[in-house]
mmCIF file of C-alpha atoms in Angstrom:
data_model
loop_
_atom_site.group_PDB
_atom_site.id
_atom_site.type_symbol
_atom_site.label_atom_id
_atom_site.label_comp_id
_atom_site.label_asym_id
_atom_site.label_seq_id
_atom_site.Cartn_x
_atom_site.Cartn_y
_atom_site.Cartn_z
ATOM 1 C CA UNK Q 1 -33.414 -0.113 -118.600
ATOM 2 C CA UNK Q 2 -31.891 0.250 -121.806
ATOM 3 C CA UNK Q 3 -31.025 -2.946 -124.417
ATOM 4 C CA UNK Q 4 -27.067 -2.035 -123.583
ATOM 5 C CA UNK Q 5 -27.794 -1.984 -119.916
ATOM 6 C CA UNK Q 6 -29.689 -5.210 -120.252
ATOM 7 C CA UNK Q 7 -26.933 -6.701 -121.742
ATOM 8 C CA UNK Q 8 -24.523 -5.459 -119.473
ATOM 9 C CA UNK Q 9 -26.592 -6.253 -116.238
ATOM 10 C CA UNK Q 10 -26.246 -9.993 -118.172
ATOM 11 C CA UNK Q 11 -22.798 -10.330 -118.257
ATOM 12 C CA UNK Q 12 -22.143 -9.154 -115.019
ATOM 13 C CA UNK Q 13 -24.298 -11.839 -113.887
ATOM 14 C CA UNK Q 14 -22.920 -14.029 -115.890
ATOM 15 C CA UNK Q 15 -19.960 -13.746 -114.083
ATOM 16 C CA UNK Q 16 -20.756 -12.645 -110.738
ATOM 17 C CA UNK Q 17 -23.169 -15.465 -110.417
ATOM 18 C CA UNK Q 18 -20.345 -18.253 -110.609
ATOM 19 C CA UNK Q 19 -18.082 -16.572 -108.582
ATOM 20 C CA UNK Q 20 -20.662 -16.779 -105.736
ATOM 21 C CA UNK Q 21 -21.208 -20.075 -106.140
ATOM 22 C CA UNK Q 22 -17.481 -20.976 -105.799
ATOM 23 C CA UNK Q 23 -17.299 -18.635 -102.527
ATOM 24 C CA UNK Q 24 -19.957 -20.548 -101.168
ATOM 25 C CA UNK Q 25 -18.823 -23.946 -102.021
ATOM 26 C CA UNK Q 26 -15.500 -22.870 -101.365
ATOM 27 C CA UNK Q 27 -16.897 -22.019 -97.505
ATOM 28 C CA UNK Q 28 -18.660 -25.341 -97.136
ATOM 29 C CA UNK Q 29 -15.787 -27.349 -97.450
ATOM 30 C CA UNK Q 30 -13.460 -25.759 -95.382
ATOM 31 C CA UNK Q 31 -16.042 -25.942 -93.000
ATOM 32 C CA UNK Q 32 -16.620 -29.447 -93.088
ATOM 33 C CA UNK Q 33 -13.759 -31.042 -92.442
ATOM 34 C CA UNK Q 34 -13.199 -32.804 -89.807
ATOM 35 C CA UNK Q 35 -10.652 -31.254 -87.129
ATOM 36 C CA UNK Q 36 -9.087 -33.028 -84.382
ATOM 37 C CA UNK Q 37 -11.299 -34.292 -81.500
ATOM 38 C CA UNK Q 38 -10.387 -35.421 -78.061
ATOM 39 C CA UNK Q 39 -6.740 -37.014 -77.205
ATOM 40 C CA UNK Q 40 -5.320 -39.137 -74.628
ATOM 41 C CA UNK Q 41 -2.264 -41.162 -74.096
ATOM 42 C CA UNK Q 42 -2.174 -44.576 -72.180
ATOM 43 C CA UNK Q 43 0.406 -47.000 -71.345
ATOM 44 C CA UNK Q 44 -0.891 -50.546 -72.205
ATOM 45 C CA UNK Q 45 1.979 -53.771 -70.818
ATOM 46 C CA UNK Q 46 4.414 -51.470 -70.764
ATOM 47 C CA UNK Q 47 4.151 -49.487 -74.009
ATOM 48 C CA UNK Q 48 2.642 -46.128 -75.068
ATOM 49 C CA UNK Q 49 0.003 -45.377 -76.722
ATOM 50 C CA UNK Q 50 -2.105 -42.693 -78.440
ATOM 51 C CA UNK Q 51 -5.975 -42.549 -78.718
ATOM 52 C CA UNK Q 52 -7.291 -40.295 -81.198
ATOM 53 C CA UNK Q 53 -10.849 -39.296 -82.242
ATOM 54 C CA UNK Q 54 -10.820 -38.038 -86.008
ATOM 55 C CA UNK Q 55 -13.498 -38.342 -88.768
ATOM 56 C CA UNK Q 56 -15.032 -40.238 -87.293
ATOM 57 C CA UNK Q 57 -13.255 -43.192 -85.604
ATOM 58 C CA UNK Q 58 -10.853 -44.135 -82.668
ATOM 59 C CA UNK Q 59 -7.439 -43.961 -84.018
ATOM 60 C CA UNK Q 60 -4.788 -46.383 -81.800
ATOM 61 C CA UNK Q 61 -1.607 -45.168 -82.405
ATOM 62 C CA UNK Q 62 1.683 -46.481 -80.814
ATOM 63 C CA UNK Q 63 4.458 -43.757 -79.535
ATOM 64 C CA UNK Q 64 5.553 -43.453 -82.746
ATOM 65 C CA UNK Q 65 1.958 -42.715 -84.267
ATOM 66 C CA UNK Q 66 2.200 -46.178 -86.260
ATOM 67 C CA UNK Q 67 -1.358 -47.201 -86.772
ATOM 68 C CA UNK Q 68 -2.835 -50.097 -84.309
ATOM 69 C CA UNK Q 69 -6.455 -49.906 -84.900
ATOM 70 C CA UNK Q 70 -9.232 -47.827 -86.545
ATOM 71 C CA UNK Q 71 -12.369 -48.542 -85.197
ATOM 72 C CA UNK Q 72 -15.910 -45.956 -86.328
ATOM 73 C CA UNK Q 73 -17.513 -44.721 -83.623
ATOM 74 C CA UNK Q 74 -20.671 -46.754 -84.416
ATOM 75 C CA UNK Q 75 -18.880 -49.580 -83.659
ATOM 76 C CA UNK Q 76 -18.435 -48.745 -80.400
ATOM 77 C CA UNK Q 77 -22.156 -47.698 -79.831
ATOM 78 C CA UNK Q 78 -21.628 -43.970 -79.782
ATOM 79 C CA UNK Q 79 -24.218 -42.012 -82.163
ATOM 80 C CA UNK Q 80 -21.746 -38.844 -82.346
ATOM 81 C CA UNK Q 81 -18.285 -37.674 -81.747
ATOM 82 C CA UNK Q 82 -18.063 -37.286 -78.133
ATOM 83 C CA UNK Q 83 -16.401 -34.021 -76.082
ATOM 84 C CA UNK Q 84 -14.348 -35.679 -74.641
ATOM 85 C CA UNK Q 85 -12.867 -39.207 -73.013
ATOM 86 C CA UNK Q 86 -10.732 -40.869 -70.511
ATOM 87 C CA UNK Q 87 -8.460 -43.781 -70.439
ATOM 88 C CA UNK Q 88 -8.276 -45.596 -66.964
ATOM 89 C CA UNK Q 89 -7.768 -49.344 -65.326
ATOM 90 C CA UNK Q 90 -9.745 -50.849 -63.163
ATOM 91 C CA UNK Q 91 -8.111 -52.464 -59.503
ATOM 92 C CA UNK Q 92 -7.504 -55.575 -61.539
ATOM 93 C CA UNK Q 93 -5.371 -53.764 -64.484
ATOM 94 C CA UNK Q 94 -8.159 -53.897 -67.056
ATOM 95 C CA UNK Q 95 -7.867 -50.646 -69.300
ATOM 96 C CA UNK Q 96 -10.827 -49.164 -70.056
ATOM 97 C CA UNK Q 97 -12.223 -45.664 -72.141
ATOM 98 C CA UNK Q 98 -15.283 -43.254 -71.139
ATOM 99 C CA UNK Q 99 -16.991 -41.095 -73.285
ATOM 100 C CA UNK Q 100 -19.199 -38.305 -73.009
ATOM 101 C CA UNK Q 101 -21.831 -37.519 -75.636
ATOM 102 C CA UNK Q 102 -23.558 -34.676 -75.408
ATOM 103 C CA UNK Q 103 -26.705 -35.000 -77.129
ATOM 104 C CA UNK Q 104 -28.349 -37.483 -74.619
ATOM 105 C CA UNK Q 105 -26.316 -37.350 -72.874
ATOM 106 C CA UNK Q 106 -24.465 -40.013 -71.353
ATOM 107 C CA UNK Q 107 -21.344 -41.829 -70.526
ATOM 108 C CA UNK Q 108 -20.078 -45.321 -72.213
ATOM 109 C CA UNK Q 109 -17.228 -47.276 -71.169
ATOM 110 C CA UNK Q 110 -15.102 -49.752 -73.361
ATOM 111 C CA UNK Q 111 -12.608 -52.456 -72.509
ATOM 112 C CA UNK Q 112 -9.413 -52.272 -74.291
ATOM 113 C CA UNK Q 113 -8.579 -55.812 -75.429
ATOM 114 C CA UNK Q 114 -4.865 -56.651 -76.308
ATOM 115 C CA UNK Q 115 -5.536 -58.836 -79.287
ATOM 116 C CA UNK Q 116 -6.690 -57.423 -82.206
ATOM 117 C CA UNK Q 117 -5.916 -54.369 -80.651
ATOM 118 C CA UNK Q 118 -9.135 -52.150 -79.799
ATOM 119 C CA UNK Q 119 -12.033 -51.530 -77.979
ATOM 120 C CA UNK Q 120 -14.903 -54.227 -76.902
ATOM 121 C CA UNK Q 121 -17.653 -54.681 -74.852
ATOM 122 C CA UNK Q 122 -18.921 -50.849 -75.061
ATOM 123 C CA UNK Q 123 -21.892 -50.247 -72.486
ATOM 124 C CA UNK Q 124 -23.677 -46.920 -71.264
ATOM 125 C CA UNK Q 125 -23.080 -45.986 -67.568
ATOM 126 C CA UNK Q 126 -25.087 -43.083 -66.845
ATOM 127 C CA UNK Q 127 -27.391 -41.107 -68.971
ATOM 128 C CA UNK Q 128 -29.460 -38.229 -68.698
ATOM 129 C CA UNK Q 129 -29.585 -34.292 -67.859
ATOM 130 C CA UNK Q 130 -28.345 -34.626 -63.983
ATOM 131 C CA UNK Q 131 -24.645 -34.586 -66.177
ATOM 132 C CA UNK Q 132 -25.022 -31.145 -67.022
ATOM 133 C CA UNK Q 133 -25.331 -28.299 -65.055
ATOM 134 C CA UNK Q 134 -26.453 -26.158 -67.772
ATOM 135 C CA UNK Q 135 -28.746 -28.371 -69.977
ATOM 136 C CA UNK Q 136 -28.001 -26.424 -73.104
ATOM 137 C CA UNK Q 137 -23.867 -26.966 -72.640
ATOM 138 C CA UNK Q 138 -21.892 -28.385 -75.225
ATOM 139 C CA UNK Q 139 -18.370 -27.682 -73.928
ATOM 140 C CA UNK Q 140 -18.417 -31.472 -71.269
ATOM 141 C CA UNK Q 141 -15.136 -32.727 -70.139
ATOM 142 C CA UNK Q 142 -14.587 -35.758 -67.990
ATOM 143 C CA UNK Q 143 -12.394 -37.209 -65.589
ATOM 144 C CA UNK Q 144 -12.959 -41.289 -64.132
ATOM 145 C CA UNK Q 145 -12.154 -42.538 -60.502
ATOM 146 C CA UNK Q 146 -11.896 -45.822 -60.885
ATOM 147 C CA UNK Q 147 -10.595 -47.043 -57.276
ATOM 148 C CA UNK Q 148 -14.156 -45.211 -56.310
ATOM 149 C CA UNK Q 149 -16.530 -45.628 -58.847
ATOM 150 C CA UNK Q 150 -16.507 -42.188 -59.551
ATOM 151 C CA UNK Q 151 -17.175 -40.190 -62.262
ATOM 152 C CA UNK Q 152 -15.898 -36.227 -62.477
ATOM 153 C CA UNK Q 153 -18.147 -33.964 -65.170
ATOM 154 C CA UNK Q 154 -17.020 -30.164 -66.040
ATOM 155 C CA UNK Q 155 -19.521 -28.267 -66.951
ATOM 156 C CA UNK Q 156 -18.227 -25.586 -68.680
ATOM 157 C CA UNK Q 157 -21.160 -23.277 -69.768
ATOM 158 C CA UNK Q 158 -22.544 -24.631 -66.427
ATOM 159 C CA UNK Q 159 -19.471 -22.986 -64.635
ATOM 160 C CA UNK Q 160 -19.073 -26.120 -62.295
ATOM 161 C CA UNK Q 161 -17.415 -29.831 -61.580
ATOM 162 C CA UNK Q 162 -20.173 -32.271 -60.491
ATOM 163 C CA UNK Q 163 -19.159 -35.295 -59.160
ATOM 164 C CA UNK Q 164 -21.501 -38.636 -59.794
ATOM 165 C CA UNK Q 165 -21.385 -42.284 -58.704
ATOM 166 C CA UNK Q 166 -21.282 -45.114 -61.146
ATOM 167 C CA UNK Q 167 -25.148 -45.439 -60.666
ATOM 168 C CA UNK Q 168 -25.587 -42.036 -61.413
ATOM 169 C CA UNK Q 169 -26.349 -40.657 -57.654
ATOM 170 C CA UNK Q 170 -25.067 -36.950 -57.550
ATOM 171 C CA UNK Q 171 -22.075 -37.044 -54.770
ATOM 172 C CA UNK Q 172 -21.617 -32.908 -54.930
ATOM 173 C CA UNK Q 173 -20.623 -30.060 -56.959
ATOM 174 C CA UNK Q 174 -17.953 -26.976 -56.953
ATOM 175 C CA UNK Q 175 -19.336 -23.973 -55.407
ATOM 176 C CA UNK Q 176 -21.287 -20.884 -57.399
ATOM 177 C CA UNK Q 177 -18.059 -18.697 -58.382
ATOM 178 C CA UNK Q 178 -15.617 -21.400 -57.693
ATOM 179 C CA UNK Q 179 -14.880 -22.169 -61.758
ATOM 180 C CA UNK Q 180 -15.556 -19.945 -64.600
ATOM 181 C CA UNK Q 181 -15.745 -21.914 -67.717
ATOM 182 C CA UNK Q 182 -14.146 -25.489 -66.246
ATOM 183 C CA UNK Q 183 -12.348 -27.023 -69.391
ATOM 184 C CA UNK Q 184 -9.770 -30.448 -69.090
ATOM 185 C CA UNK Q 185 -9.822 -32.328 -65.836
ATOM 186 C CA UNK Q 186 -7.407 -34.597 -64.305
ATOM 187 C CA UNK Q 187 -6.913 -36.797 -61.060
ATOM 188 C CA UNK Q 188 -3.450 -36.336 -59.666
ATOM 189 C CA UNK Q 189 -2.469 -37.587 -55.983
ATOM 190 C CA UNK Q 190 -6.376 -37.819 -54.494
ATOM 191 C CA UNK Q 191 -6.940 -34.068 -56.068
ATOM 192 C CA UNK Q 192 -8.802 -32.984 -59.436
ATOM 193 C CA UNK Q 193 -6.626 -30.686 -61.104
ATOM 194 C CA UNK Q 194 -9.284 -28.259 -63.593
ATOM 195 C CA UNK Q 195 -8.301 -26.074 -66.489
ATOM 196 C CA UNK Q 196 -10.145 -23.055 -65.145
ATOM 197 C CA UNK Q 197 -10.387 -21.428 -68.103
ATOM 198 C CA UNK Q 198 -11.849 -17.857 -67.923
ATOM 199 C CA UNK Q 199 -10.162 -17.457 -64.289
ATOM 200 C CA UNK Q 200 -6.779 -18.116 -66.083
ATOM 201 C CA UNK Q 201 -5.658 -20.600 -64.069
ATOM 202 C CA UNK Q 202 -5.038 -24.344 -63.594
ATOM 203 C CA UNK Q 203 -6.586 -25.324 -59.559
ATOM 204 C CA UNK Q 204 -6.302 -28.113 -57.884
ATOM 205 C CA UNK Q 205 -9.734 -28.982 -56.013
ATOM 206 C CA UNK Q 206 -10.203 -31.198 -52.969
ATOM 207 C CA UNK Q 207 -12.006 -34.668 -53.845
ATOM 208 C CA UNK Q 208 -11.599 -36.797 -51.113
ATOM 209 C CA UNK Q 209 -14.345 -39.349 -51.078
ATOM 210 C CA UNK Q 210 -16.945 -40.215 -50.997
ATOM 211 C CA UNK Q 211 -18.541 -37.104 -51.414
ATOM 212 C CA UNK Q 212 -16.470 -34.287 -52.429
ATOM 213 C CA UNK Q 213 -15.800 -30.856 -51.063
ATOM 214 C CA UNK Q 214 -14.706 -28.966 -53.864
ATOM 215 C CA UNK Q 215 -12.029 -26.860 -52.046
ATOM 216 C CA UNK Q 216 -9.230 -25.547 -54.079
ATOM 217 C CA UNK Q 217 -5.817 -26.764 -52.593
ATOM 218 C CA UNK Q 218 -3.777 -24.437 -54.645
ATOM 219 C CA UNK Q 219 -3.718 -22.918 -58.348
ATOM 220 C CA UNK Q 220 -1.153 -21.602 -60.988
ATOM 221 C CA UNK Q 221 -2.113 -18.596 -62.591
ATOM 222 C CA UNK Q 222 -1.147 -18.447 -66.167
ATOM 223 C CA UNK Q 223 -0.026 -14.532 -65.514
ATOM 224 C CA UNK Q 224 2.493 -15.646 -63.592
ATOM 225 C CA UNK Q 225 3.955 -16.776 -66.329
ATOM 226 C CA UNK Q 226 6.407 -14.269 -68.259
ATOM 227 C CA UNK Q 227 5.718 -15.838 -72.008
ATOM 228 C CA UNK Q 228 1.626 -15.551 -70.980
ATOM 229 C CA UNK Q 229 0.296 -12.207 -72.759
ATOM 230 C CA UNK Q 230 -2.942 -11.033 -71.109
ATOM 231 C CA UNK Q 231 -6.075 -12.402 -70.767
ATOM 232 C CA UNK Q 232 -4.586 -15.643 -72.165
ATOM 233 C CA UNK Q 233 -7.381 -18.853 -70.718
ATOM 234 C CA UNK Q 234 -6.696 -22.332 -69.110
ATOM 235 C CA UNK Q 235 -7.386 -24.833 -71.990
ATOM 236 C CA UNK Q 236 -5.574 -27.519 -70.871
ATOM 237 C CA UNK Q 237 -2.963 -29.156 -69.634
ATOM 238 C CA UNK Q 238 -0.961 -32.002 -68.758
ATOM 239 C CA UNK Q 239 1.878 -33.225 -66.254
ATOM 240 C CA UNK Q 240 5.355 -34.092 -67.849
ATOM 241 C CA UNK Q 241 8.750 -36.268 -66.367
ATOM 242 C CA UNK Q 242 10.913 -33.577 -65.990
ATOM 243 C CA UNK Q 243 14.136 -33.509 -68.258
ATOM 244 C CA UNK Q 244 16.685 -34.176 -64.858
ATOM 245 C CA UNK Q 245 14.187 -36.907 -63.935
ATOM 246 C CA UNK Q 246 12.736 -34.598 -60.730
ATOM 247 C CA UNK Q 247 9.185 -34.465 -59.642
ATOM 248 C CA UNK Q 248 6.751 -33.786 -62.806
ATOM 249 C CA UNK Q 249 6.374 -30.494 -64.728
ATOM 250 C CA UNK Q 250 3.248 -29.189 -65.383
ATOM 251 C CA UNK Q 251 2.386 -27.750 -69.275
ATOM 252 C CA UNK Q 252 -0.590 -25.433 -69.805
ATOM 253 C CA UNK Q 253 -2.432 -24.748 -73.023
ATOM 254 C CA UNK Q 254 -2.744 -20.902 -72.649
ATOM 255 C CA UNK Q 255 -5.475 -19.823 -75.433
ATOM 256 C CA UNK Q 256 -6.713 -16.744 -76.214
ATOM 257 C CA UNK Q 257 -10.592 -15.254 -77.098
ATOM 258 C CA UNK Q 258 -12.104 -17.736 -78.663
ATOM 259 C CA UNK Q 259 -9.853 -20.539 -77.797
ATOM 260 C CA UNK Q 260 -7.308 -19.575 -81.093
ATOM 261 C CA UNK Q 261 -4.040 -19.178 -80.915
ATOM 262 C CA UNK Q 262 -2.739 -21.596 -78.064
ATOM 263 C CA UNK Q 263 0.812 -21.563 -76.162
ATOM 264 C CA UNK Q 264 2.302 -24.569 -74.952
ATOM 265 C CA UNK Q 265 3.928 -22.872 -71.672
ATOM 266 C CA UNK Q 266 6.109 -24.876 -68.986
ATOM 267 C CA UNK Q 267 6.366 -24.828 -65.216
ATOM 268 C CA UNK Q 268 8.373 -27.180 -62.543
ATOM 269 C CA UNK Q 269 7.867 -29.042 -60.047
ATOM 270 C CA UNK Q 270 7.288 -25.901 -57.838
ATOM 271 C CA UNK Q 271 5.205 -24.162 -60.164
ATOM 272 C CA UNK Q 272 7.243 -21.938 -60.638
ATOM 273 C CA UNK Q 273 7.754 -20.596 -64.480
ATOM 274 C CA UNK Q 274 10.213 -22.755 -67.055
ATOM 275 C CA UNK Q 275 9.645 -21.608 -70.647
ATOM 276 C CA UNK Q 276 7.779 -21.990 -73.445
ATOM 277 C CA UNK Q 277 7.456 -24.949 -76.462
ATOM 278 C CA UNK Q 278 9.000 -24.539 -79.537
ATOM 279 C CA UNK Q 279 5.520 -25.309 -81.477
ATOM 280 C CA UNK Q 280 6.912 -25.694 -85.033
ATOM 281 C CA UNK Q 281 4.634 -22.854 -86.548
ATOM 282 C CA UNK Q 282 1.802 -24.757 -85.286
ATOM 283 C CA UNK Q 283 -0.670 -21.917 -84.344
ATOM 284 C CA UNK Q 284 -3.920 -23.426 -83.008
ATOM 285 C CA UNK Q 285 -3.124 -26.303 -80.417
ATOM 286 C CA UNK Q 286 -6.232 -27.317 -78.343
ATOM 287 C CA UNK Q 287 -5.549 -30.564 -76.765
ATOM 288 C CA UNK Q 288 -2.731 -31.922 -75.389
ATOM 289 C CA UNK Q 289 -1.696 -35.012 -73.330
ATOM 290 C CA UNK Q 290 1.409 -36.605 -72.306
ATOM 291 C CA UNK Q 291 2.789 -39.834 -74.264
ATOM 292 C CA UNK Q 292 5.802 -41.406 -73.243
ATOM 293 C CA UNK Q 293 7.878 -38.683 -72.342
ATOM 294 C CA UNK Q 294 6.725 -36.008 -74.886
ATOM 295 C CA UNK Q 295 3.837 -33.666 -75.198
ATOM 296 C CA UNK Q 296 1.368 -34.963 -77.776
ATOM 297 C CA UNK Q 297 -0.325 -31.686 -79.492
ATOM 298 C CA UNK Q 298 -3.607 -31.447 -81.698
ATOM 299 C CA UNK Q 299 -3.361 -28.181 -84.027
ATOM 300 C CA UNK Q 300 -7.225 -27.604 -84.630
ATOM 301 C CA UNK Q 301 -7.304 -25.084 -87.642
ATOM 302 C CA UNK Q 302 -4.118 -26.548 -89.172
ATOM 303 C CA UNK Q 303 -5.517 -29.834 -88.652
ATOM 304 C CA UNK Q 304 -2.400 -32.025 -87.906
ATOM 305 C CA UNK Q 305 -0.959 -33.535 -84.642
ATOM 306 C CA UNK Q 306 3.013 -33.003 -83.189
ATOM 307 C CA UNK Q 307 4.953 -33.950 -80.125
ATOM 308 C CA UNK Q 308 6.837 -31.796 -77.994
ATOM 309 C CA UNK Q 309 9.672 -32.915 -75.747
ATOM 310 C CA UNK Q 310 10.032 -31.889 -72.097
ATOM 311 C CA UNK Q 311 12.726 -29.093 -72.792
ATOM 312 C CA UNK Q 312 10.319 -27.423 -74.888
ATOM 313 C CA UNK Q 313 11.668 -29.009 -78.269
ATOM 314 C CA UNK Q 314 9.623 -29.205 -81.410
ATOM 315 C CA UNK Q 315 10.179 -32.937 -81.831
ATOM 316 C CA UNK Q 316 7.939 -33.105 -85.234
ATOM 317 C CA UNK Q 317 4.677 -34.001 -86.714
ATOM 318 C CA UNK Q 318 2.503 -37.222 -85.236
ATOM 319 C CA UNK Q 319 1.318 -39.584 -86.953
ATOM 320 C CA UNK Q 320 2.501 -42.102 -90.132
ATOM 321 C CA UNK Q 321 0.869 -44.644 -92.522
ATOM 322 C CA UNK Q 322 -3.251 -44.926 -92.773
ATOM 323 C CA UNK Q 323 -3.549 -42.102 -90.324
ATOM 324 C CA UNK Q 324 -1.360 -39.657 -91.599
ATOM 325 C CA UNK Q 325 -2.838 -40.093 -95.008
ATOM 326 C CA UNK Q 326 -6.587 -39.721 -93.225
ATOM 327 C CA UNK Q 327 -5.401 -35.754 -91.598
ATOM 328 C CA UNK Q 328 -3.822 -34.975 -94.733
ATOM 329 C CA UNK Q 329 -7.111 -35.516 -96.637
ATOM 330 C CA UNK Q 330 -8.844 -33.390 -94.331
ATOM 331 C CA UNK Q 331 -6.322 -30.359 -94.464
ATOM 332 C CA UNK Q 332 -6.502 -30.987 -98.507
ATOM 333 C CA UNK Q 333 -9.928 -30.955 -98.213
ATOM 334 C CA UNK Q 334 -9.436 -26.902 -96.436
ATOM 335 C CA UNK Q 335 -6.730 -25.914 -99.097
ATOM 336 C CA UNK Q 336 -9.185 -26.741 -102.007
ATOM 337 C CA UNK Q 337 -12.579 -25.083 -100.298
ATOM 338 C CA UNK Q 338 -9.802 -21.593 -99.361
ATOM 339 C CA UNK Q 339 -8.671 -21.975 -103.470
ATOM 340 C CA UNK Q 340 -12.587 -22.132 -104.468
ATOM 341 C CA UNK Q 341 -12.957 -18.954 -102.508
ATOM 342 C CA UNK Q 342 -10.218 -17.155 -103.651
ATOM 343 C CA UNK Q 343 -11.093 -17.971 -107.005
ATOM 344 C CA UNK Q 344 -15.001 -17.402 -106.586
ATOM 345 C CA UNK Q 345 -14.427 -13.931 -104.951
ATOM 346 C CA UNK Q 346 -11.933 -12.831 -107.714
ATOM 347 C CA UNK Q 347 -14.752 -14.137 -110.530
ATOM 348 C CA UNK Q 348 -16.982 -11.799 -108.250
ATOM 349 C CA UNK Q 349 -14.763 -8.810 -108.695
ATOM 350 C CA UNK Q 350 -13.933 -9.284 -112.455
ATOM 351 C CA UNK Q 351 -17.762 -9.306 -112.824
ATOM 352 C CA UNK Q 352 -17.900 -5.576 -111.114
ATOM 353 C CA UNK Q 353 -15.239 -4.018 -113.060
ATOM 354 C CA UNK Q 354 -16.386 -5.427 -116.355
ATOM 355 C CA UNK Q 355 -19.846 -3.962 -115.494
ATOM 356 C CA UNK Q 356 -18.168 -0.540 -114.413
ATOM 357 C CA UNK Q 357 -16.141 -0.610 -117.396
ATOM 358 C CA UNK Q 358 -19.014 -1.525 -119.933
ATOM 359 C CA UNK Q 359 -21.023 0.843 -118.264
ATOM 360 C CA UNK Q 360 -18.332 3.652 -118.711
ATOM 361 C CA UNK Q 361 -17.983 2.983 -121.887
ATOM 362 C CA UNK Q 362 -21.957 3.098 -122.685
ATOM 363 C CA UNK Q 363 -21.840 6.431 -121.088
ATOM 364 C CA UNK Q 364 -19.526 7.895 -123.496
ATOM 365 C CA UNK Q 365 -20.962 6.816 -126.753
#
């Protein structure tokens, strides 16, 4: 190599080198920030409420997403975010939240106490790998009998339900083929109602106690619906009053490959196809649940919560005070790691013209 083509090689370096830096930089932030985790709504004497894992904590919100309580997850005795949770009360009317960590893994329950508002008295139920089917599953969801001290664990990678006492005993599991890739679970009317995600569908399985027999009572395939494109999953979903005050619509989370790119579609109290949400250029919902009367919506990538009326209105973004200001430092947090990257990978390409340029002009002399 030449003393010119030492030089230039140099240069180039000098700023290719940077560039690459700022890429990867740019990368690592946007992929650490913290993006919504589970959701759940709750009515506590009479009023509404919001419970919200982010960076972190357990956000209390009230309907209006006015800050109650912030409380880390260490305080509460869990050693990471967990998949997922449930809200429930016991015969006696004492609220209480499950968790389900994965790494264990295990389940821990919390009381809710009214005053300061928050969670007490946290204590591990059951622990161990008899909560997985699959051992190496990270995708858990759970859903908490109460009345019969019963606790309902999908499985997703496992492709099952398994239902467990309070002490842990194994009361049964869905049949081989019955679920492909369980997601969100809910008890509704003595039957668990399953996301079923890669059969497209939202079932309702047969859980009478005490041990139960798994057998889907009837489904709602999200092809039925005319605003569903194809191959669009079960994610979620949650039951709604209906606008004239009938029986309670159903709302699915229809996602596609990959879980991206969500739709918030409606049916009624006969299953039978309503509409789609207005989602306010919200592109990436994952979770939903109902509060109040409204749809409350996490937005993963755009990091960000919003509500969604039972007509399908866009009623606006979630969240105010502490909390709002806690999201909006995460999505800053994305918007500076993408402007690193754009910046890095246009540092990267200035460095290859100059080279092809300086080289050019070597040539010619």
């Amino acid at each position: 190599m030449t003393r010119s083509e030492t030089r230039i090689a140099a240069l180039v370096l000098a700023l290719f080198l940077p560039g690459l830096a700022a890429v990867f930089w740019g990368s690592q932030e946007r992929a650490g920030a913290d993006r919504p985790g589970p959701l759940r709504g709750f009515t506590q004497a009479g009023a509404e409420r919001a419970a919200v894992i982010f960076h972190g904590a357990l956000h209390l919100l009230d309907a209006e997403g006015r800050p109650l309580a912030r409380q880390p997850l260490r305080e509460l005795g869990l050693a990471e975010e967990p998949t997922d949770m449930d809200w429930t009360a016991t015969p006696d009317g004492r609220l209480q939240a499950w968790f389900f960590e994965d790494t264990v893994p295990r389940i821990v329950r919390c009381d809710l106490r009214a005053t300061p508002p928050g969670l007490h008295a946290c204590a591990q139920v059951v622990a161990g790998e008899r909560l997985k089917v699959n051992p190496t599953s990270r995708a858990v969801h759970i859903a908490v009998d109460p009345a019969n001290e019963r606790l309902f664990v999908a499985d997703a990678q496992g492709h099952a339900v398994r239902a467990l006492s309070f002490q842990g005993e194994v009361l049964g599991q869905s049949a081989a083929g019955e679920l492909l890739f369980p997601n969100r679970l809910r008890l509704q009317a003595g039957l668990l109602v399953v996301a079923d995600n890669d059969h497209q569908r939202v079932v309702w399985l047969d859980v009478a106690p005490p041990r139960p027999a798994f057998r889907a009572e009837r489904s709602v395939q999200l092809a039925s619906h005319p605003q569903s494109s194809a191959g669009r999953k079960a994610a979620d979903f949650a039951f709604l009053p209906a606008p004239d005050g009938a029986a309670p619509m159903l709302w699915t989370l229809a996602v596609a490959q990959g879980q991206k790119r969500g739709r918030l579609l409606a049916y009624d109290a006969a299953y039978a196809p309503r509409g789609a949400a207005d989602q306010g250029g919200h592109a990436d919902p994952l979770i939903i649940d109902r509060l109040g009367n409204a749809l409350l919506v996490a937005d993963f990538e755009g990091i960000g919560y919003f509500r969604v009326a039972a007509d399908g209105r866009f009623l606006g973004a979630f969240g105010q005070g502490a909390f709002a200001e806690e999201v909006q430092g995460e999505r800053d947090r994305v918007r500076a790691g993408q402007l690193w990257m754009a910046v890095g990978r246009a540092a990267m390409v200035l460095a290859l013209l100059v080279g092809l340029a300086l080289g050019w002009r070597d040539r010619r002399k």
